[in-house]
Short mmCIF file of N, CA and C in Angstrom, two decimals:
data_model
loop_
_atom_site.label_atom_id
_atom_site.label_comp_id
_atom_site.label_asym_id
_atom_site.label_seq_id
_atom_site.Cartn_x
_atom_site.Cartn_y
_atom_site.Cartn_z
N ASP E 966 18.90 24.10 -43.72
CA ASP E 966 19.29 23.76 -42.36
C ASP E 966 18.09 23.26 -41.55
N GLU E 967 16.98 23.95 -41.68
CA GLU E 967 15.78 23.56 -40.93
C GLU E 967 15.31 22.16 -41.32
N ALA E 968 15.30 21.88 -42.63
CA ALA E 968 14.85 20.57 -43.10
C ALA E 968 15.78 19.47 -42.60
N ASP E 969 17.09 19.73 -42.64
CA ASP E 969 18.06 18.76 -42.11
C ASP E 969 17.83 18.53 -40.63
N ALA E 970 17.60 19.61 -39.89
CA ALA E 970 17.38 19.50 -38.44
C ALA E 970 16.14 18.66 -38.15
N LEU E 971 15.08 18.85 -38.91
CA LEU E 971 13.86 18.08 -38.69
C LEU E 971 14.07 16.59 -38.99
N ARG E 972 14.82 16.30 -40.04
CA ARG E 972 15.11 14.89 -40.38
C ARG E 972 15.96 14.23 -39.28
N VAL E 973 16.99 14.93 -38.85
CA VAL E 973 17.86 14.38 -37.81
C VAL E 973 17.08 14.25 -36.50
N ALA E 974 16.23 15.22 -36.19
CA ALA E 974 15.42 15.16 -34.97
C ALA E 974 14.49 13.95 -34.99
N ALA E 975 13.93 13.64 -36.14
CA ALA E 975 13.05 12.48 -36.26
C ALA E 975 13.81 11.19 -35.96
N VAL E 976 15.02 11.08 -36.48
CA VAL E 976 15.84 9.88 -36.26
C VAL E 976 16.26 9.78 -34.79
N VAL E 977 16.77 10.88 -34.25
CA VAL E 977 17.22 10.87 -32.85
C VAL E 977 16.03 10.60 -31.92
N GLY E 978 14.90 11.21 -32.21
CA GLY E 978 13.70 10.97 -31.41
C GLY E 978 13.30 9.51 -31.43
N ALA E 979 13.34 8.89 -32.61
CA ALA E 979 12.97 7.48 -32.73
C ALA E 979 13.93 6.58 -31.96
N VAL E 980 15.22 6.87 -32.07
CA VAL E 980 16.23 6.06 -31.39
C VAL E 980 16.09 6.17 -29.87
N HIS E 981 15.81 7.38 -29.39
CA HIS E 981 15.74 7.63 -27.94
C HIS E 981 14.32 7.54 -27.38
N LEU E 982 13.37 7.20 -28.24
CA LEU E 982 11.97 7.06 -27.84
C LEU E 982 11.40 8.33 -27.21
N ILE E 983 11.69 9.45 -27.84
CA ILE E 983 11.14 10.74 -27.40
C ILE E 983 10.54 11.44 -28.62
N GLU E 984 9.68 12.40 -28.35
CA GLU E 984 9.13 13.21 -29.43
C GLU E 984 10.24 14.11 -29.98
N PRO E 985 10.36 14.23 -31.28
CA PRO E 985 11.37 15.12 -31.85
C PRO E 985 11.26 16.56 -31.32
N ALA E 986 10.06 16.99 -31.01
CA ALA E 986 9.87 18.35 -30.48
C ALA E 986 10.63 18.58 -29.18
N ALA E 987 10.88 17.50 -28.41
CA ALA E 987 11.62 17.63 -27.15
C ALA E 987 13.03 18.15 -27.38
N LEU E 988 13.57 17.93 -28.57
CA LEU E 988 14.92 18.37 -28.88
C LEU E 988 15.00 19.88 -29.10
N PHE E 989 13.85 20.51 -29.29
CA PHE E 989 13.80 21.95 -29.56
C PHE E 989 13.25 22.75 -28.39
N ARG E 990 12.88 22.09 -27.30
CA ARG E 990 12.30 22.79 -26.15
C ARG E 990 13.29 23.75 -25.52
N ALA E 991 12.76 24.81 -24.93
CA ALA E 991 13.61 25.80 -24.27
C ALA E 991 14.16 25.29 -22.94
N THR E 992 13.44 24.36 -22.32
CA THR E 992 13.90 23.82 -21.04
C THR E 992 14.77 22.59 -21.27
N ARG E 993 15.54 22.24 -20.24
CA ARG E 993 16.46 21.11 -20.33
C ARG E 993 15.72 19.80 -20.51
N GLY E 994 14.67 19.62 -19.76
CA GLY E 994 13.92 18.37 -19.82
C GLY E 994 14.58 17.28 -18.98
N ALA E 995 14.08 16.07 -19.13
CA ALA E 995 14.63 14.94 -18.39
C ALA E 995 16.03 14.61 -18.90
N ASP E 996 16.77 13.85 -18.09
CA ASP E 996 18.15 13.50 -18.45
C ASP E 996 18.24 12.85 -19.82
N HIS E 997 17.35 11.91 -20.10
CA HIS E 997 17.42 11.22 -21.39
C HIS E 997 17.12 12.17 -22.56
N GLU E 998 16.31 13.21 -22.32
CA GLU E 998 16.05 14.20 -23.36
C GLU E 998 17.27 15.08 -23.61
N SER E 999 17.94 15.50 -22.55
CA SER E 999 19.12 16.35 -22.74
C SER E 999 20.26 15.58 -23.39
N GLU E 1000 20.39 14.28 -23.07
CA GLU E 1000 21.41 13.46 -23.72
C GLU E 1000 21.09 13.30 -25.20
N ALA E 1001 19.83 13.10 -25.52
CA ALA E 1001 19.41 13.00 -26.92
C ALA E 1001 19.68 14.32 -27.64
N ARG E 1002 19.46 15.42 -26.97
CA ARG E 1002 19.69 16.74 -27.58
C ARG E 1002 21.17 16.94 -27.89
N GLN E 1003 22.04 16.48 -27.01
CA GLN E 1003 23.48 16.58 -27.27
C GLN E 1003 23.85 15.75 -28.50
N GLU E 1004 23.27 14.57 -28.61
CA GLU E 1004 23.52 13.73 -29.77
C GLU E 1004 22.99 14.40 -31.03
N PHE E 1005 21.83 15.00 -30.94
CA PHE E 1005 21.21 15.75 -32.04
C PHE E 1005 22.15 16.86 -32.52
N HIS E 1006 22.67 17.64 -31.58
CA HIS E 1006 23.60 18.72 -31.94
C HIS E 1006 24.86 18.16 -32.59
N TRP E 1007 25.39 17.09 -32.04
CA TRP E 1007 26.62 16.48 -32.57
C TRP E 1007 26.39 16.00 -34.00
N LEU E 1008 25.25 15.34 -34.25
CA LEU E 1008 24.96 14.85 -35.59
C LEU E 1008 24.78 15.99 -36.59
N LEU E 1009 24.14 17.05 -36.16
CA LEU E 1009 23.99 18.19 -37.06
C LEU E 1009 25.35 18.78 -37.42
N HIS E 1010 26.24 18.82 -36.44
CA HIS E 1010 27.56 19.41 -36.68
C HIS E 1010 28.46 18.47 -37.48
N THR E 1011 28.60 17.23 -37.05
CA THR E 1011 29.55 16.32 -37.69
C THR E 1011 28.95 15.58 -38.87
N GLY E 1012 27.69 15.21 -38.77
CA GLY E 1012 27.07 14.43 -39.84
C GLY E 1012 26.55 15.26 -40.99
N VAL E 1013 25.87 16.36 -40.64
CA VAL E 1013 25.28 17.23 -41.66
C VAL E 1013 26.27 18.31 -42.10
N GLY E 1014 27.18 18.67 -41.19
CA GLY E 1014 28.19 19.66 -41.53
C GLY E 1014 27.81 21.09 -41.20
N LEU E 1015 26.84 21.26 -40.32
CA LEU E 1015 26.47 22.62 -39.93
C LEU E 1015 27.52 23.18 -38.96
N SER E 1016 27.75 24.46 -39.04
CA SER E 1016 28.64 25.11 -38.09
C SER E 1016 27.98 25.11 -36.71
N ILE E 1017 28.78 25.32 -35.69
CA ILE E 1017 28.25 25.40 -34.33
C ILE E 1017 27.21 26.52 -34.24
N ASN E 1018 27.47 27.63 -34.89
CA ASN E 1018 26.51 28.74 -34.87
C ASN E 1018 25.18 28.33 -35.49
N ARG E 1019 25.22 27.61 -36.61
CA ARG E 1019 23.98 27.17 -37.25
C ARG E 1019 23.26 26.11 -36.42
N VAL E 1020 24.03 25.21 -35.82
CA VAL E 1020 23.42 24.20 -34.94
C VAL E 1020 22.70 24.90 -33.80
N ALA E 1021 23.33 25.89 -33.21
CA ALA E 1021 22.71 26.64 -32.12
C ALA E 1021 21.43 27.32 -32.59
N ARG E 1022 21.47 27.89 -33.77
CA ARG E 1022 20.30 28.60 -34.29
C ARG E 1022 19.14 27.65 -34.53
N VAL E 1023 19.38 26.56 -35.25
CA VAL E 1023 18.27 25.64 -35.56
C VAL E 1023 17.85 24.84 -34.33
N GLY E 1024 18.77 24.61 -33.40
CA GLY E 1024 18.45 23.87 -32.19
C GLY E 1024 17.91 24.74 -31.07
N ARG E 1025 17.85 26.04 -31.32
CA ARG E 1025 17.30 27.01 -30.36
C ARG E 1025 18.06 26.98 -29.04
N ARG E 1026 19.37 26.99 -29.16
CA ARG E 1026 20.25 27.02 -28.00
C ARG E 1026 21.31 28.10 -28.20
N ASP E 1027 21.93 28.48 -27.11
CA ASP E 1027 23.06 29.41 -27.17
C ASP E 1027 24.25 28.67 -27.78
N ARG E 1028 25.05 29.39 -28.51
CA ARG E 1028 26.22 28.79 -29.16
C ARG E 1028 27.14 28.11 -28.15
N SER E 1029 27.34 28.75 -26.99
CA SER E 1029 28.24 28.17 -25.99
C SER E 1029 27.69 26.86 -25.44
N THR E 1030 26.38 26.73 -25.35
CA THR E 1030 25.77 25.48 -24.88
C THR E 1030 26.04 24.37 -25.89
N VAL E 1031 25.88 24.67 -27.15
CA VAL E 1031 26.10 23.66 -28.20
C VAL E 1031 27.57 23.26 -28.26
N SER E 1032 28.47 24.22 -28.15
CA SER E 1032 29.89 23.89 -28.26
C SER E 1032 30.39 23.14 -27.03
N TYR E 1033 29.75 23.33 -25.90
CA TYR E 1033 30.17 22.65 -24.67
C TYR E 1033 29.78 21.19 -24.67
N GLY E 1034 28.55 20.91 -25.09
CA GLY E 1034 28.06 19.58 -24.83
C GLY E 1034 27.71 18.78 -26.00
#
């Protein structure tokens, strides 16, 4: 899961022109970072096939935050 998350973070970071580490920060960050983070979570869930709980764990977010956005 961690390796998949790092690969997806690298791609999302490159597409959105942000550091992949921004996707794992505890704070919301700028609007474009939070939008990229939502895309990151969506790709982990739909593209990689991780459960919402696993996406929350590797993305360092609460499960309800991941399932909402």
